[in-house]
mmCIF file of C-alpha atoms in Angstrom:
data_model
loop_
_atom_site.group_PDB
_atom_site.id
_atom_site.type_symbol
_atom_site.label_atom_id
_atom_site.label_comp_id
_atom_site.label_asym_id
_atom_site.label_seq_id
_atom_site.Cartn_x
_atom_site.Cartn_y
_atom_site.Cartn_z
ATOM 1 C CA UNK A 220 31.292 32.876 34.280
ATOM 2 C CA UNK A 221 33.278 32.535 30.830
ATOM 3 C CA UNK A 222 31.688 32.104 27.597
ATOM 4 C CA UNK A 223 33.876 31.221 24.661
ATOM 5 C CA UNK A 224 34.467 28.798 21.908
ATOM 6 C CA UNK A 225 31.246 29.781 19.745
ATOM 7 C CA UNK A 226 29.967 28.432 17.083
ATOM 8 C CA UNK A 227 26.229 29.219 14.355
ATOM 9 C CA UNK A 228 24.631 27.583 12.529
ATOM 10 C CA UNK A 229 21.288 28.304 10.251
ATOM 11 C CA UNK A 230 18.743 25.297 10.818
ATOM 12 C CA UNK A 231 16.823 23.637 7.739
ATOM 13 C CA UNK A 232 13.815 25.342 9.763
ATOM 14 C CA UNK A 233 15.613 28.942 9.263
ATOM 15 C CA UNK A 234 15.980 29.104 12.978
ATOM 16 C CA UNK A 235 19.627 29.843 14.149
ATOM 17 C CA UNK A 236 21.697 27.384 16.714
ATOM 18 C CA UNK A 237 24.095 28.921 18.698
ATOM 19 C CA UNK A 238 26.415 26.744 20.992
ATOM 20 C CA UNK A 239 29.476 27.590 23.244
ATOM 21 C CA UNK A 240 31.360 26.306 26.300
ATOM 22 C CA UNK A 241 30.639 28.160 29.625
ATOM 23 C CA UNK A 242 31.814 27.568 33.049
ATOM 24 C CA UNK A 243 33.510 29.200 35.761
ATOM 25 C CA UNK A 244 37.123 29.888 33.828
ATOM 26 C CA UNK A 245 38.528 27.560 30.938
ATOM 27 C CA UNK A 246 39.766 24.642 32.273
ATOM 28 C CA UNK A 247 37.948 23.901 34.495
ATOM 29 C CA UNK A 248 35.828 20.888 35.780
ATOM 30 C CA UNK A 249 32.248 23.197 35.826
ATOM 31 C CA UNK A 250 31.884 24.005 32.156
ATOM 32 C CA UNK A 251 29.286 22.250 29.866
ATOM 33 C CA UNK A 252 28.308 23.156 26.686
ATOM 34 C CA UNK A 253 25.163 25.459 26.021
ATOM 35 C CA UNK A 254 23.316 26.361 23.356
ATOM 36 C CA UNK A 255 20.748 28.699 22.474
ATOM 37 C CA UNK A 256 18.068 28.513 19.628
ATOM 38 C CA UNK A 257 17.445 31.998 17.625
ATOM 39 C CA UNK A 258 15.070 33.533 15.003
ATOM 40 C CA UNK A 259 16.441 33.393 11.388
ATOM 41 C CA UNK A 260 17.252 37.339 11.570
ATOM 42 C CA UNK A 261 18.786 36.339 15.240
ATOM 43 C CA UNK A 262 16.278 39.582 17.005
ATOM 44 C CA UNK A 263 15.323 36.952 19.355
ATOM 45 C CA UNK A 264 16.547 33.885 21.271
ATOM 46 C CA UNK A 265 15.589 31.041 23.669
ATOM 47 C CA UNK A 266 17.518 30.908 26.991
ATOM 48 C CA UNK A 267 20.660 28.739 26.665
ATOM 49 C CA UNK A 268 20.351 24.571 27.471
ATOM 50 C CA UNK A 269 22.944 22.525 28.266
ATOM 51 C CA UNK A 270 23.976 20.203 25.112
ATOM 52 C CA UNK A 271 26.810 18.821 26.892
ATOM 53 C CA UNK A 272 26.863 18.405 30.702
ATOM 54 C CA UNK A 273 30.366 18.211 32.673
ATOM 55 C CA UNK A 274 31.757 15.060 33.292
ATOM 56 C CA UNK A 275 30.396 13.867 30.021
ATOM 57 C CA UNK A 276 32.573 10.772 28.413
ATOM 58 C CA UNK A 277 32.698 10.126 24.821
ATOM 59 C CA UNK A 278 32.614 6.101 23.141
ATOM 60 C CA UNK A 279 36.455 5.233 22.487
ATOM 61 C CA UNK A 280 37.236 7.534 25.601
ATOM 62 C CA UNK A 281 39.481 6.012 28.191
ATOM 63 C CA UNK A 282 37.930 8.324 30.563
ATOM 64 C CA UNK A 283 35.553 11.214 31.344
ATOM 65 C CA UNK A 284 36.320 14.675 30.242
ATOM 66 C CA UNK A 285 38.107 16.430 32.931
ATOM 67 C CA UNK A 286 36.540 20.022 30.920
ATOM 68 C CA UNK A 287 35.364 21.215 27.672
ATOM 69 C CA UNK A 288 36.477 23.077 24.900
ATOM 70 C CA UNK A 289 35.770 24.934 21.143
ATOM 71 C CA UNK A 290 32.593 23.887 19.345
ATOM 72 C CA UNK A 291 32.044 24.051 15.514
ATOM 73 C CA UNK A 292 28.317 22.971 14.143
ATOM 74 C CA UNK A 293 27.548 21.673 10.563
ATOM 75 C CA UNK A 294 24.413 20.587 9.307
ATOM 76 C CA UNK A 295 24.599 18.183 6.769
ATOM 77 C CA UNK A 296 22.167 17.832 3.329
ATOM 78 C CA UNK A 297 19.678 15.165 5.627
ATOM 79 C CA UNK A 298 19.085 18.208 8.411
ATOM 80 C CA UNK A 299 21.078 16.639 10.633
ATOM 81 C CA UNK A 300 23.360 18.503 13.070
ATOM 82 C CA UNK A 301 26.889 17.617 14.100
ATOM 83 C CA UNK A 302 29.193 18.908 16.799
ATOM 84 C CA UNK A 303 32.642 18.723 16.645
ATOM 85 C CA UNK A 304 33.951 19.888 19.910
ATOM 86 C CA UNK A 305 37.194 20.166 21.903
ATOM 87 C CA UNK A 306 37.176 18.354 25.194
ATOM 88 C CA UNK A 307 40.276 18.582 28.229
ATOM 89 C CA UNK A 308 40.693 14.439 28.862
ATOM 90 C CA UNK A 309 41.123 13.247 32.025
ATOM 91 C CA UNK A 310 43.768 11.037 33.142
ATOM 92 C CA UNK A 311 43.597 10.467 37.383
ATOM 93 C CA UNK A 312 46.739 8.829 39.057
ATOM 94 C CA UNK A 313 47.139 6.737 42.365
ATOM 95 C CA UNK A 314 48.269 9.167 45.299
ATOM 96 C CA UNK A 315 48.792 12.152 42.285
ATOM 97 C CA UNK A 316 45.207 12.594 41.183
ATOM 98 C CA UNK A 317 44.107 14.874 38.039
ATOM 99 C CA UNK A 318 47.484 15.152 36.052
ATOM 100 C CA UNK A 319 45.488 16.921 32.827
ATOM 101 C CA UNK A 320 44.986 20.197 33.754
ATOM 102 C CA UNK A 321 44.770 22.336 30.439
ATOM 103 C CA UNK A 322 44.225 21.999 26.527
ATOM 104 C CA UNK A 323 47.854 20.312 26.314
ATOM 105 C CA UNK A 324 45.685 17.406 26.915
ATOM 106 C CA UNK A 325 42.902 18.370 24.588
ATOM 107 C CA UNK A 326 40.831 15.811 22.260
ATOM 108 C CA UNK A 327 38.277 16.498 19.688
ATOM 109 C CA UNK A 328 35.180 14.746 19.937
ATOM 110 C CA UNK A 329 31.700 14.887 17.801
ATOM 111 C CA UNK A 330 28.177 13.990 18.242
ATOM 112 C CA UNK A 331 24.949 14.472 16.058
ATOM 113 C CA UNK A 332 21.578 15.822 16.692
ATOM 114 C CA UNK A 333 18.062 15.132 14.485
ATOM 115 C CA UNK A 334 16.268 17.378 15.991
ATOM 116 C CA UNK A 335 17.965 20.827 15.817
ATOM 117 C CA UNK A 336 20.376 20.859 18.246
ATOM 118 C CA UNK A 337 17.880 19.988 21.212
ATOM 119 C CA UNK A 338 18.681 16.925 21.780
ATOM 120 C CA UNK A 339 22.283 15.257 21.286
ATOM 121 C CA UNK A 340 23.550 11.395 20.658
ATOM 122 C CA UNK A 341 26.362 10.466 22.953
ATOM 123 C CA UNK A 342 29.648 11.787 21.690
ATOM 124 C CA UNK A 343 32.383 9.870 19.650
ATOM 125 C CA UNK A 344 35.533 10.281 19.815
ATOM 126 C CA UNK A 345 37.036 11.517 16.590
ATOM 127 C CA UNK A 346 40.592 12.543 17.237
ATOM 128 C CA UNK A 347 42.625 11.048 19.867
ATOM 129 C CA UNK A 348 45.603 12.895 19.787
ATOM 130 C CA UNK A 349 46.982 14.606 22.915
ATOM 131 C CA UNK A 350 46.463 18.491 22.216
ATOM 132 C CA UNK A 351 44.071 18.137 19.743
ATOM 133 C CA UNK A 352 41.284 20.622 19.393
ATOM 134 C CA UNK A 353 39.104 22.363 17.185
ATOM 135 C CA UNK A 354 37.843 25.930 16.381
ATOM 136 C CA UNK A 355 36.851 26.691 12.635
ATOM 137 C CA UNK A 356 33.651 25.884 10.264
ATOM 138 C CA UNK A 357 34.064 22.342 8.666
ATOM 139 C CA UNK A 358 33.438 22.903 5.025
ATOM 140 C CA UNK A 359 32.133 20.482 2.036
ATOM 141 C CA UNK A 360 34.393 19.033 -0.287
ATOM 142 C CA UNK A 361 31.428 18.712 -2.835
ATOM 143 C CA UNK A 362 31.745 14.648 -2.092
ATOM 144 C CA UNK A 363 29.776 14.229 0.705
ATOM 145 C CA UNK A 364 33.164 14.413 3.159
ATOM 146 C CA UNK A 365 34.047 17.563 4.704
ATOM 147 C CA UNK A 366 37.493 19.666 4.949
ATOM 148 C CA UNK A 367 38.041 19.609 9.215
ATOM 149 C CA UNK A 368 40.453 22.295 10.237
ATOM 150 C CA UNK A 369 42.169 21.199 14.037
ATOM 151 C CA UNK A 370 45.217 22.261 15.553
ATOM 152 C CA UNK A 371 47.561 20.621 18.292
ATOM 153 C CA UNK A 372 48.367 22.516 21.605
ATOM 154 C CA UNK A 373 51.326 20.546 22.656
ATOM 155 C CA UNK A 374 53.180 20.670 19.168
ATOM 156 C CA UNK A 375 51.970 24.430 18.169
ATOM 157 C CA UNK A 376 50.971 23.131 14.951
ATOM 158 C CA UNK A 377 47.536 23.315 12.263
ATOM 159 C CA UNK A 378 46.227 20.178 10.361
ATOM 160 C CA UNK A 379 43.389 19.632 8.209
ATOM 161 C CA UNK A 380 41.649 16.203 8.138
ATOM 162 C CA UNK A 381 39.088 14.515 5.840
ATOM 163 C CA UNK A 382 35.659 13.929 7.539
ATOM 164 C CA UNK A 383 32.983 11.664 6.655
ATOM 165 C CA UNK A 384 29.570 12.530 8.561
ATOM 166 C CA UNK A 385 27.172 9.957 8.103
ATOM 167 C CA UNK A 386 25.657 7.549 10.198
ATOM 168 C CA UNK A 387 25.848 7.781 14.208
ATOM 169 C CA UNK A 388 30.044 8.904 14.183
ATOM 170 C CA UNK A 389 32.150 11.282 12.461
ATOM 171 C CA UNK A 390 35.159 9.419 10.997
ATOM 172 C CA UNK A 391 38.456 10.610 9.655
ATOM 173 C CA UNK A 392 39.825 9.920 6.385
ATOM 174 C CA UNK A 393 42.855 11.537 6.422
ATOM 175 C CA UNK A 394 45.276 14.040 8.098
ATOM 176 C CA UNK A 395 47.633 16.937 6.705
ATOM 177 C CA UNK A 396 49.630 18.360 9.244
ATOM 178 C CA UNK A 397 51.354 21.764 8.228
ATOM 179 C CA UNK A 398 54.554 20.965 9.456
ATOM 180 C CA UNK A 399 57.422 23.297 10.495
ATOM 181 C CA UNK A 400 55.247 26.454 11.629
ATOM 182 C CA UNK A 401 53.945 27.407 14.904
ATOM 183 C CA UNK A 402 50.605 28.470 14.002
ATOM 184 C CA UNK A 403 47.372 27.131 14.444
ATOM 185 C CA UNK A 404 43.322 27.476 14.745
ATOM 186 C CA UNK A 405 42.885 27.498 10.944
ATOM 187 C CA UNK A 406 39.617 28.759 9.196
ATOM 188 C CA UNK A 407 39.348 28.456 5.549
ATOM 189 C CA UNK A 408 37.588 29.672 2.377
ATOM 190 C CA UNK A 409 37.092 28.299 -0.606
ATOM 191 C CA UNK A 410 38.831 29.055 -4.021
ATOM 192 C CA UNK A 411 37.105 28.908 -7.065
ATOM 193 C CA UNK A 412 39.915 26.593 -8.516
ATOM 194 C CA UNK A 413 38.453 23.981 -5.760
ATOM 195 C CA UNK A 414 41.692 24.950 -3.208
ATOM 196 C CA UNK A 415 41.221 26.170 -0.042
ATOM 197 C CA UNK A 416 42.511 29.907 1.627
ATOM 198 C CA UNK A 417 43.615 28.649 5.113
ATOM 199 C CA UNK A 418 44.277 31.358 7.691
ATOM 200 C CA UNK A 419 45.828 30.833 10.987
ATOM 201 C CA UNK A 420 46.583 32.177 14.531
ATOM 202 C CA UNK A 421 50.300 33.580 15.166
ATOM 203 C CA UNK A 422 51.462 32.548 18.528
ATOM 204 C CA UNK A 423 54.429 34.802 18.196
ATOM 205 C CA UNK A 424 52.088 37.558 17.591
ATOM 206 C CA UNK A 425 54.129 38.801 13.762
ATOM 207 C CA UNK A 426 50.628 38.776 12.071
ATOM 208 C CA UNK A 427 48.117 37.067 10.718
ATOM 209 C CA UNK A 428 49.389 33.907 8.026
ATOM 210 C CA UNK A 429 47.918 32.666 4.991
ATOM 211 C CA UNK A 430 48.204 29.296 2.884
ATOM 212 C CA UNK A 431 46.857 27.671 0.186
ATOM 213 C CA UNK A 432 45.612 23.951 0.843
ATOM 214 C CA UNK A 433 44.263 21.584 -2.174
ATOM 215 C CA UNK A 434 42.306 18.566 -0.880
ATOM 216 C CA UNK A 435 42.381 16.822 -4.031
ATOM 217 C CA UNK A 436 46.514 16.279 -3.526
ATOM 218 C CA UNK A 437 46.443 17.062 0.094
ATOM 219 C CA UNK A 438 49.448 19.699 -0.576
ATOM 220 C CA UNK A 439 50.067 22.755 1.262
ATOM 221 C CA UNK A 440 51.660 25.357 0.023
ATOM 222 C CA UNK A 441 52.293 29.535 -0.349
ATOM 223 C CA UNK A 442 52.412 30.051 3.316
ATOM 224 C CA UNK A 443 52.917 33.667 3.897
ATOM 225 C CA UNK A 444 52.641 36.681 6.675
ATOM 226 C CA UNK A 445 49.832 38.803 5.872
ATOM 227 C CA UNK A 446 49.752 42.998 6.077
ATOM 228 C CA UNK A 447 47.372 41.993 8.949
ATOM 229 C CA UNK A 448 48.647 41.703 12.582
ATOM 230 C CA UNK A 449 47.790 38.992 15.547
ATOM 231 C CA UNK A 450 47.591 39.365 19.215
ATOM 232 C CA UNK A 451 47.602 35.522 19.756
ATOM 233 C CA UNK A 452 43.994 35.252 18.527
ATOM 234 C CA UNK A 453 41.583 33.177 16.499
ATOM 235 C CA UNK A 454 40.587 34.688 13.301
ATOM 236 C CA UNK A 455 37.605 33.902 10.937
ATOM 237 C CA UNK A 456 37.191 34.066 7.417
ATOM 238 C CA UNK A 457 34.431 34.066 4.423
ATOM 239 C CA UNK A 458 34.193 34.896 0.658
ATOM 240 C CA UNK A 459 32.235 37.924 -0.140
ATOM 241 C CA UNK A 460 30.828 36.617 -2.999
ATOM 242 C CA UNK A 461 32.417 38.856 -5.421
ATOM 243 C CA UNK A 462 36.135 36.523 -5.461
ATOM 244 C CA UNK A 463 37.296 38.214 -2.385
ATOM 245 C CA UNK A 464 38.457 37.308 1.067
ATOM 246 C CA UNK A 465 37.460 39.052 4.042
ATOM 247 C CA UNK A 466 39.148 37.926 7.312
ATOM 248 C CA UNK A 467 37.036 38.618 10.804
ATOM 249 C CA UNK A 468 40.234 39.627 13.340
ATOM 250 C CA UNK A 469 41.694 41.712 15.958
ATOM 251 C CA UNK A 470 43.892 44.500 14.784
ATOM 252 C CA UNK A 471 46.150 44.501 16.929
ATOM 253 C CA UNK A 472 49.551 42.702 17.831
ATOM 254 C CA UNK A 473 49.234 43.299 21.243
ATOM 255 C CA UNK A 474 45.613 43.478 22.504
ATOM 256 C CA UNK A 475 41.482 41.781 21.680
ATOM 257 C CA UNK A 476 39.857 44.943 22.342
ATOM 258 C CA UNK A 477 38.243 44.975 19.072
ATOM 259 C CA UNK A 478 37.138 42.557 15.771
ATOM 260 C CA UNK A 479 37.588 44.430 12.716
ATOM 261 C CA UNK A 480 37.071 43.141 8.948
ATOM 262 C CA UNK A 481 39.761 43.436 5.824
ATOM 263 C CA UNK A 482 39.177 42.465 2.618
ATOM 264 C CA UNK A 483 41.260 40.965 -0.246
ATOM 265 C CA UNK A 484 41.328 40.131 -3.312
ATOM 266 C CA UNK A 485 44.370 37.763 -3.087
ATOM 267 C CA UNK A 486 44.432 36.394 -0.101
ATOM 268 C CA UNK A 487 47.780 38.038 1.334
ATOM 269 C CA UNK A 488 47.143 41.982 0.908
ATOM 270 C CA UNK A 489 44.128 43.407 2.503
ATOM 271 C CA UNK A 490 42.808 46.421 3.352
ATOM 272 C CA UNK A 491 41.265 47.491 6.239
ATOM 273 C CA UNK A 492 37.311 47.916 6.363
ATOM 274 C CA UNK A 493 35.440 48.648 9.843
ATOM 275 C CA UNK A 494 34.984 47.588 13.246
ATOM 276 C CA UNK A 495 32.871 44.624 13.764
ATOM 277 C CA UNK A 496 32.181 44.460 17.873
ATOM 278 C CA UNK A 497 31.667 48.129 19.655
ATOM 279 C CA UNK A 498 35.106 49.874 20.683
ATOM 280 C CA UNK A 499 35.143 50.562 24.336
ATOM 281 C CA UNK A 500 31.752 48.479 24.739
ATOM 282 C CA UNK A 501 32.688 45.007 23.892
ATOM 283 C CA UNK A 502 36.136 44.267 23.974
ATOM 284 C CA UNK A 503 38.367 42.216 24.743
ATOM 285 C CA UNK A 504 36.187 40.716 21.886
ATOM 286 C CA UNK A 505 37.709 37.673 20.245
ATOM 287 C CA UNK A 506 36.996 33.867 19.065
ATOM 288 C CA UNK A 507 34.984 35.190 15.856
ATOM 289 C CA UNK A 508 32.742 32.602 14.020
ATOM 290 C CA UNK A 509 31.107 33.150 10.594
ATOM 291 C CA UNK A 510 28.584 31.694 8.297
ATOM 292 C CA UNK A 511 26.241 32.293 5.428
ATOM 293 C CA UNK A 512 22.843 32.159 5.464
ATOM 294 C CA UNK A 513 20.003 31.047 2.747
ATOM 295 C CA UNK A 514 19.207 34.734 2.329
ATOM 296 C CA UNK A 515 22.717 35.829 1.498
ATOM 297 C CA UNK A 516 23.856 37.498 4.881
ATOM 298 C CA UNK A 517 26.473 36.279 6.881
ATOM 299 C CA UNK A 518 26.039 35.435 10.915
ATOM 300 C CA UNK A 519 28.888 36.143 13.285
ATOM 301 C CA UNK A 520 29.252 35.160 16.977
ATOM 302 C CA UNK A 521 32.042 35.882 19.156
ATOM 303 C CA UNK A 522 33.118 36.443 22.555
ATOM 304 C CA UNK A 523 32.608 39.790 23.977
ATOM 305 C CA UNK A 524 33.669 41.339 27.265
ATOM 306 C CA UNK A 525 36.455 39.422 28.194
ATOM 307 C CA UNK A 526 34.625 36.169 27.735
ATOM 308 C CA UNK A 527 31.360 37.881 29.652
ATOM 309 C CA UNK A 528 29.071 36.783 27.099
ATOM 310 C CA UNK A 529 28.452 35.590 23.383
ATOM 311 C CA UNK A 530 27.574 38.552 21.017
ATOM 312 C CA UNK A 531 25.435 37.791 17.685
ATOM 313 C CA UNK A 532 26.021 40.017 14.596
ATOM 314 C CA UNK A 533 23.989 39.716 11.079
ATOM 315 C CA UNK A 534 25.122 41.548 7.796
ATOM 316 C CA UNK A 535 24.207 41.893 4.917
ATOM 317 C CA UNK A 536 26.433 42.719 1.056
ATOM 318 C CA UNK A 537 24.989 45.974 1.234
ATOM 319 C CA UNK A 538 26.188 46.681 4.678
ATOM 320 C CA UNK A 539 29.784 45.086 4.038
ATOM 321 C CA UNK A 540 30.495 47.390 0.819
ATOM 322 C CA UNK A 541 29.670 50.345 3.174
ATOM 323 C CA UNK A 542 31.947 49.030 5.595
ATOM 324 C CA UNK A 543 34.556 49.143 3.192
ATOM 325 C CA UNK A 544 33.492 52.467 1.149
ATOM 326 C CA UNK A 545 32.094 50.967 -2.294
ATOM 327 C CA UNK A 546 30.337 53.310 -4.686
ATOM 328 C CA UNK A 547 27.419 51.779 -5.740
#
């Protein structure tokens, strides 16, 4: 079985929600979407339930999903939790049959749970463009909307959208492609002028790029190569609290056998830190996924062991400035 696409999430109960997509291989017409309930530390956790069964069929779909995809969790200031997740969608022909057969055909749907992630509304869908998926965090804009990173498979390309998350459906409110690039899954942080750090996936495998994104003028701008290189992998990213970007990714151009951590302090030149996932033990490791909990430490899940299984990792500051050799 494969197990990728992960996404946490800290409950208003302090528990932890951990959801992925699982099935025989990507692709295919077996895999649902589990998820898995932990302790606020993450020492313990439920056996995985499935969220989203195969076959499922979101409203505005023209059809069910032919597979499932990337998941990304927010909860929102009323408890609530949302899932924005990738689906494959299915489109059947006379005499032909399935024509869809991988994320070239990709949509982004989302869905909302009161309850903590046990029990899930029927899905909407939110983008209906062929080859759209997700990966990242959603973040607030401070509004009450959220900053949505996607990407398109067919047209290699990132975009950031405007989401509202209110009500029964997620709704878009506007879409910024970042044209003329092929790179995609972006993950962002926060700047403290109220711009966004967007970091993105390098097909051709040069490194790891960076831009700058403001949502108040939907602009993009200072897109650069990093010092950091990119097998053709997701990365993750989060502020350490002290101005400075630290970037979850593999460092390597060629191979996922590790997830390492770099820090910077602006947000092109980093410097190398530690291994996150156990050389030799873990690897390929890839498809990080980060967030901050109310206690200051940051949760990390990510697919370990060739897609074997979904590791959990907690930190703390005191354990990242030993990771990158602070004197205290």
């Amino acid at each position: 079985m494969e197990n990728h696409g992960a996404a946490i999430a800290e409950l208003p109960s302090g528990a932890l929600l951990a959801c992925w997509y699982s099935g025989l291989h990507e692709e295919d017409r077996s895999v649902r979407i589990l998820c898995a309930r932990g302790s606020s530390e993450g020492g313990s956790w439920s056996q995985p339930w499935t969220a989203v069964a195969p076959g499922d069929q979101a409203i505005g779909a023209e059809a069910p999903d032919k597979s499932l995809g990337n998941v990304t969790l927010t909860v929102t200031p009323d408890g609530r939790v949302w899932m924005v997740h990738g689906v494959i969608q299915s489109r059947m022909l006379p005499l032909v049959g399935e024509i869809c057969h991988n994320w070239v055909c990709g949509r982004i749907d989302a869905r909302v749970s009161a309850d903590e992630g046990r029990t899930w509304s029927r899905a909407h869908r939110l983008v209906d463009v062929g080859g759209a998926l997700p990966r990242a965090e959603l973040k607030p804009l401070g509004d009450g909307d959220y900053l949505a990173p996607f990407y398109e498979e067919n047209a290699q390309r990132a975009f950031l959208a405007r989401v509202s998350l209110t009500g029964g459906a997620a709704a878009l409110h506007g879409v910024w492609p970042l044209d003329g690039r092929k790179l995609i899954q972006p993950a962002l942080a926060r700047q403290d002028d109220g711009r966004f750090r967007v970091y993105f996936r390098d097909q051709g495998r040069q490194g790891v790029y960076a831009g700058r994104f403001d949502p108040r003028t939907g602009a993009w701008s200072d897109v650069a190569l990093t010092n950091l290189p990119n097998p053709g992998a997701a990365v993750d990213v989060f502020n350490d609290g002290l101005g400075r970007f630290v970037l979850i990714y593999n460092p390597s151009n060629t191979t996922r056998d590790v997830l390492a951590l770099a820090r910077s302090a602006d947000g092109v030149h980093f410097t190398f830190g530690c291994d996150l996932s156990l050389p030799g033990l873990e690897g390929p490791a890839a498809y990080p996924s980060v967030t901050r909990g109310r206690d200051g430490a940051w949760r990390v899940v990510y697919s370990a062991n060739a897609k074997g299984r979904i590791k959990f990792v907690r930190f703390t500051s005191a354990w990242l400035a030993k990771c990158f050799g602070d004197k205290g």
